[in-house]
mmCIF file of C-alpha atoms in Angstrom:
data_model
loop_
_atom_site.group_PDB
_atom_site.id
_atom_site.type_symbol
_atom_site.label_atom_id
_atom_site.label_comp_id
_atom_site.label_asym_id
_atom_site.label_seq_id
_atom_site.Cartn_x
_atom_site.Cartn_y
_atom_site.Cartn_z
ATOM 1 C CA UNK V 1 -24.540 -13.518 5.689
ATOM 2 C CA UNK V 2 -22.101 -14.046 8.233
ATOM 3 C CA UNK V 3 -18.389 -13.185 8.231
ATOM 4 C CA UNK V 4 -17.216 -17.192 8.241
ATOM 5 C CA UNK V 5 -19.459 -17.535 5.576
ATOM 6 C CA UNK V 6 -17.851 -14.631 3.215
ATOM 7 C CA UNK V 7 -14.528 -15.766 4.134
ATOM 8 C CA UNK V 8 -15.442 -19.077 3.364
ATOM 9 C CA UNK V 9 -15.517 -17.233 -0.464
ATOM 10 C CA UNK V 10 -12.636 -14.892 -0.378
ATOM 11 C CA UNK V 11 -10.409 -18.313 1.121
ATOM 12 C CA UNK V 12 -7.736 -19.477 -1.352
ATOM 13 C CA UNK V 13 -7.736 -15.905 -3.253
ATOM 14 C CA UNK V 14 -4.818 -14.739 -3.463
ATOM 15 C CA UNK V 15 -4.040 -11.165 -3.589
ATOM 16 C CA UNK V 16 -1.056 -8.765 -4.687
ATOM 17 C CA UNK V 17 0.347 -6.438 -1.849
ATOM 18 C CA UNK V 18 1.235 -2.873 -2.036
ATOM 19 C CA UNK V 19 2.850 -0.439 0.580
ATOM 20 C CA UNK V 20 1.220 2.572 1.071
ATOM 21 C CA UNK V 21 2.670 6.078 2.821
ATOM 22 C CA UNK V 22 1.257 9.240 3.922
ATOM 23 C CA UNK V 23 2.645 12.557 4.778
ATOM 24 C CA UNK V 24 -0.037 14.519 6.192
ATOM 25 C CA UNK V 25 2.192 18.018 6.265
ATOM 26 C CA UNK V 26 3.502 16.692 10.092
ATOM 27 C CA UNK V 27 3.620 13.328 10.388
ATOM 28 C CA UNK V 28 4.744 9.977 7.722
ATOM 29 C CA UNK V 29 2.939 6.814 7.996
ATOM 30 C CA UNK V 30 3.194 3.409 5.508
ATOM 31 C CA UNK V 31 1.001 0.011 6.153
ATOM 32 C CA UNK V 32 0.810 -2.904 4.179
ATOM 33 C CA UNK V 33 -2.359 -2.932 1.811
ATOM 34 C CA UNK V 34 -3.706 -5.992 0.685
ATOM 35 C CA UNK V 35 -6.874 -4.136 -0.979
ATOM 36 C CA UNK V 36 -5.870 -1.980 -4.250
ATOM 37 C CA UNK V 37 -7.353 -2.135 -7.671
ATOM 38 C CA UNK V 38 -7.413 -0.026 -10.685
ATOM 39 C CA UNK V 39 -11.150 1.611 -11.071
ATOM 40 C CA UNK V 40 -10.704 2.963 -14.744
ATOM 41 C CA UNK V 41 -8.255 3.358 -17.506
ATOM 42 C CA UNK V 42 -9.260 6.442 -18.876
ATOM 43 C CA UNK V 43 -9.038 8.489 -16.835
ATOM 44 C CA UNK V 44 -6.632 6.295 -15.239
ATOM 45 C CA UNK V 45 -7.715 5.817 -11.316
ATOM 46 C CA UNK V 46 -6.923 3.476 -8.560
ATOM 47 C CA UNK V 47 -8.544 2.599 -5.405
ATOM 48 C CA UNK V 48 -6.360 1.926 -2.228
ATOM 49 C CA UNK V 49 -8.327 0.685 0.786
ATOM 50 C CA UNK V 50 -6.750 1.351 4.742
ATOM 51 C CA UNK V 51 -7.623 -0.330 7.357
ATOM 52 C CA UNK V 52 -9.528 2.358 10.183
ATOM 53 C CA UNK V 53 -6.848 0.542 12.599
ATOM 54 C CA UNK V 54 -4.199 1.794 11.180
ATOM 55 C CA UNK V 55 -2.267 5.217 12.117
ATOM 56 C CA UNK V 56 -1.812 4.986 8.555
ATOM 57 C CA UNK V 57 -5.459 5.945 7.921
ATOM 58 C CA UNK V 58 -5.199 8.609 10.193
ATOM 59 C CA UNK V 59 -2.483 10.406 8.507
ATOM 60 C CA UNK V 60 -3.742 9.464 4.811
ATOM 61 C CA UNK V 61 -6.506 11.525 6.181
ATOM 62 C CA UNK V 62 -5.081 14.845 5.931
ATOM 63 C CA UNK V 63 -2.517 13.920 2.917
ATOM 64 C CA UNK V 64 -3.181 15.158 -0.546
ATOM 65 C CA UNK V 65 -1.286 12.498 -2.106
ATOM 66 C CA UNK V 66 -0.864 8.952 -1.130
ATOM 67 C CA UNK V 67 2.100 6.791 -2.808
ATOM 68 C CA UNK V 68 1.665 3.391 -4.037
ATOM 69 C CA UNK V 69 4.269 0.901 -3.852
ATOM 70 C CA UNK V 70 4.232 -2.455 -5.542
ATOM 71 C CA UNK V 71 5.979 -5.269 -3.388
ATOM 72 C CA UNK V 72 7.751 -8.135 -5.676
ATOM 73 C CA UNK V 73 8.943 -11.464 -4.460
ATOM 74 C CA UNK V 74 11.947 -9.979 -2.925
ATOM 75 C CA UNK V 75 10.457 -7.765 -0.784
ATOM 76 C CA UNK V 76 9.113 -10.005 2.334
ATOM 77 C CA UNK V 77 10.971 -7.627 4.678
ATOM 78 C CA UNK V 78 9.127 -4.679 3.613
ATOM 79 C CA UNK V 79 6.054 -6.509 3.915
ATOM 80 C CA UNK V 80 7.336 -7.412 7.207
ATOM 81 C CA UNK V 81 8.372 -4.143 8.327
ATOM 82 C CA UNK V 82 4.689 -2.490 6.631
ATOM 83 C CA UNK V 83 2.259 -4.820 7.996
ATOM 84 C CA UNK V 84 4.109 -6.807 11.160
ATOM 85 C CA UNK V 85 4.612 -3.096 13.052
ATOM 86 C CA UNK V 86 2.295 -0.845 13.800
ATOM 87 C CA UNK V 87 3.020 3.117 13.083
ATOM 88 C CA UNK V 88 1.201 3.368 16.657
ATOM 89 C CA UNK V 89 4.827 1.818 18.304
ATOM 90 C CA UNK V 90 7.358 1.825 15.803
ATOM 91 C CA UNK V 91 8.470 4.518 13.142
ATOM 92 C CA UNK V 92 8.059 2.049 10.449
ATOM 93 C CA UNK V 93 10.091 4.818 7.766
ATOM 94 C CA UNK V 94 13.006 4.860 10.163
ATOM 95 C CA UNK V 95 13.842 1.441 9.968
ATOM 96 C CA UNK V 96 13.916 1.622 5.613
ATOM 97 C CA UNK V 97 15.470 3.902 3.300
ATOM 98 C CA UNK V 98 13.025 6.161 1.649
ATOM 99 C CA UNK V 99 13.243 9.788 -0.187
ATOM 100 C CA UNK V 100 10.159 12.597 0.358
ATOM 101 C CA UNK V 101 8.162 12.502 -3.013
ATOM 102 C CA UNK V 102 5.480 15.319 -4.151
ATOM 103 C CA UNK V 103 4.121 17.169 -0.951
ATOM 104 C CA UNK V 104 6.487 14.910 1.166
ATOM 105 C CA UNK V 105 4.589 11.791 0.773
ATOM 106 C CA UNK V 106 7.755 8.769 1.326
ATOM 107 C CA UNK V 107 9.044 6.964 -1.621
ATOM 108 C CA UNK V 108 10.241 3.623 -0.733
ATOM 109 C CA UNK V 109 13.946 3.509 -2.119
ATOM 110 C CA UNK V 110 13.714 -0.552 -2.473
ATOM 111 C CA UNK V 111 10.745 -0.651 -4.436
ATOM 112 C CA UNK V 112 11.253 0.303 -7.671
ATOM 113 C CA UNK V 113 7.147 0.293 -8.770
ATOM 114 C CA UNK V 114 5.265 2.664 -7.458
ATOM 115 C CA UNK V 115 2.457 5.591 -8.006
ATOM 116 C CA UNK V 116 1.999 9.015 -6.446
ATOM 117 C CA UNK V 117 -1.835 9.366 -6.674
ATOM 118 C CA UNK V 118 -3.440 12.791 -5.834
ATOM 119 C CA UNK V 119 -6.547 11.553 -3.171
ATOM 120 C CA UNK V 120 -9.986 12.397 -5.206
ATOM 121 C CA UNK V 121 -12.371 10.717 -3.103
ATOM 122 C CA UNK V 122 -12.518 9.194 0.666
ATOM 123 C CA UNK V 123 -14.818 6.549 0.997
ATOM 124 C CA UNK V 124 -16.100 4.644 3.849
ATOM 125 C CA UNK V 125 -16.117 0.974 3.598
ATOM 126 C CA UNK V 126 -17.067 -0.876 6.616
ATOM 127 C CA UNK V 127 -13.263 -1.266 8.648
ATOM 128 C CA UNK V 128 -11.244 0.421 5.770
ATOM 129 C CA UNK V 129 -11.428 3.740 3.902
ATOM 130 C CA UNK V 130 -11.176 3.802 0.449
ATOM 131 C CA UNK V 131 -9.328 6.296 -1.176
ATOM 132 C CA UNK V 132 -9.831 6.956 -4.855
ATOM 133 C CA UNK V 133 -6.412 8.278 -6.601
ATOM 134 C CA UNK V 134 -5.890 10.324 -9.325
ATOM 135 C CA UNK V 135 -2.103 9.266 -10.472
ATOM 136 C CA UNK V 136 0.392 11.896 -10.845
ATOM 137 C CA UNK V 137 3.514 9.877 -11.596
ATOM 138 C CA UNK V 138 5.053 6.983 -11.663
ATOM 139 C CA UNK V 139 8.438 5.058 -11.204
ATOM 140 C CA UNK V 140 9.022 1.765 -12.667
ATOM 141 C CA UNK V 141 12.754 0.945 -12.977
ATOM 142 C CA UNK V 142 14.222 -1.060 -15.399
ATOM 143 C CA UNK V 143 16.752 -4.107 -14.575
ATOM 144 C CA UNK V 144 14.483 -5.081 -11.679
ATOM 145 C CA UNK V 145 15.698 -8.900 -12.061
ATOM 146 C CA UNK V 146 13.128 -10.354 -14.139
ATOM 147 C CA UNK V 147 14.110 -12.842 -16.546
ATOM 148 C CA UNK V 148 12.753 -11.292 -19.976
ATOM 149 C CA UNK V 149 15.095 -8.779 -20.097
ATOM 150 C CA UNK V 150 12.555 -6.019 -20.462
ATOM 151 C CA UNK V 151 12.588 -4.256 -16.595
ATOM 152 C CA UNK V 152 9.339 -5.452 -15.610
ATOM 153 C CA UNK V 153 10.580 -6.455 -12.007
ATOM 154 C CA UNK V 154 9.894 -9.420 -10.363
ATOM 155 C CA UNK V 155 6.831 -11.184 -9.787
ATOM 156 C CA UNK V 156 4.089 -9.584 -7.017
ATOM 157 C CA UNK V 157 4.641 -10.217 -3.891
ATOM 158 C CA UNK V 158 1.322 -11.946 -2.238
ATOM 159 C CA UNK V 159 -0.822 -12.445 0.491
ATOM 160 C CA UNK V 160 -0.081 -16.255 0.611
ATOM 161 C CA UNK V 161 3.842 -15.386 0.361
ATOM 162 C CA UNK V 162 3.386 -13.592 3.960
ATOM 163 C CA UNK V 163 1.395 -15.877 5.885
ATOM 164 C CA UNK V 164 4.303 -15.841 8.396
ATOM 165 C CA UNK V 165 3.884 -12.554 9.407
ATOM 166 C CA UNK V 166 2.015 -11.343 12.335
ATOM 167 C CA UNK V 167 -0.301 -8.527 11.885
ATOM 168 C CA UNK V 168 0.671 -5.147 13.693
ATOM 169 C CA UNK V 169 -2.750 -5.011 15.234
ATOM 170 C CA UNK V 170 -6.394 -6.241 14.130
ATOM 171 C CA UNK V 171 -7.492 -5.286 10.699
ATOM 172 C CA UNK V 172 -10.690 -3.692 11.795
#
């Protein structure tokens, strides 16, 4: 099967997006993530896949934890920031607010949903490395600005919803 030909199934899908950092014990890292899914409920896991172009991949390599965050419909210039940069030019964490989380890994100050996942597994998977997470805690802030009242944040911010911005560099 050829790539067109997958793509050809994948077109149309629409997926959530995520920001993921890295502290490796030296250096901080974030990239957009467009491939993320919970792998179990009990125990809980999820699966976070990085691109092998990213620096982000490079410093999630030595980083015992790797933090999660979810983007909602307000957060196009994170998304911006996370996936239109590359860490290889810009210090992506200098240009957002942010606070160091267990073993220094950043927490994203404007997104209020996020995981801290302790890294089980690497995994090779063609042009991204998946990395299996064990969570370790979680923030999810109430009064987010959805409509129900109940703090569940707005709705996820998608791949269609960013189809203005330019990649940092080639996903593979």
């Amino acid at each position: 099967m050829t790539t067109d030909e997958f793509d050809a199934f994948v077109d149309g899908l629409d997926y959530p997006l995520f920001v993921v950092t890295a502290h490796d014990g030296d250096e901080r890292d974030g990239c957009l993530v467009g491939f993320a899914t919970q792998t179990s409920i009990d125990p809980p896991r999820l699966l976070v896949c990085l691109s092998v172009a990213n620096r982000t991949t490079r410093v999630a390599a030595g980083s015992p934890v790797l933090a999660v965050h979810v983007l909602g419909e307000r957060d196009h210039p994170l998304a911006a920031l996370f996936g239109g940069e590359t860490g290889d030019e810009t210090d992506k964490l200098a240009r957002c607010d942010w606070r160091p989380g267990p073993h220094g890994v950043p927490l994203l100050a404007d997104a209020p949903r996020l995981v801290v996942g302790r890294v089980l597994e690497r995994i090779p998977l063609g042009d991204h490395v998946g990395h299996l997470l064990e969570p370790v805690s979680v923030r999810r802030d109430a009064g987010t600005g959805d409509d129900d009242g109940e703090g569940g944040g707005t709705a996820p911010l998608t791949l269609a919803d960013v189809d203005d911005v330019e990649p940092g560099h080639a996903a593979g």
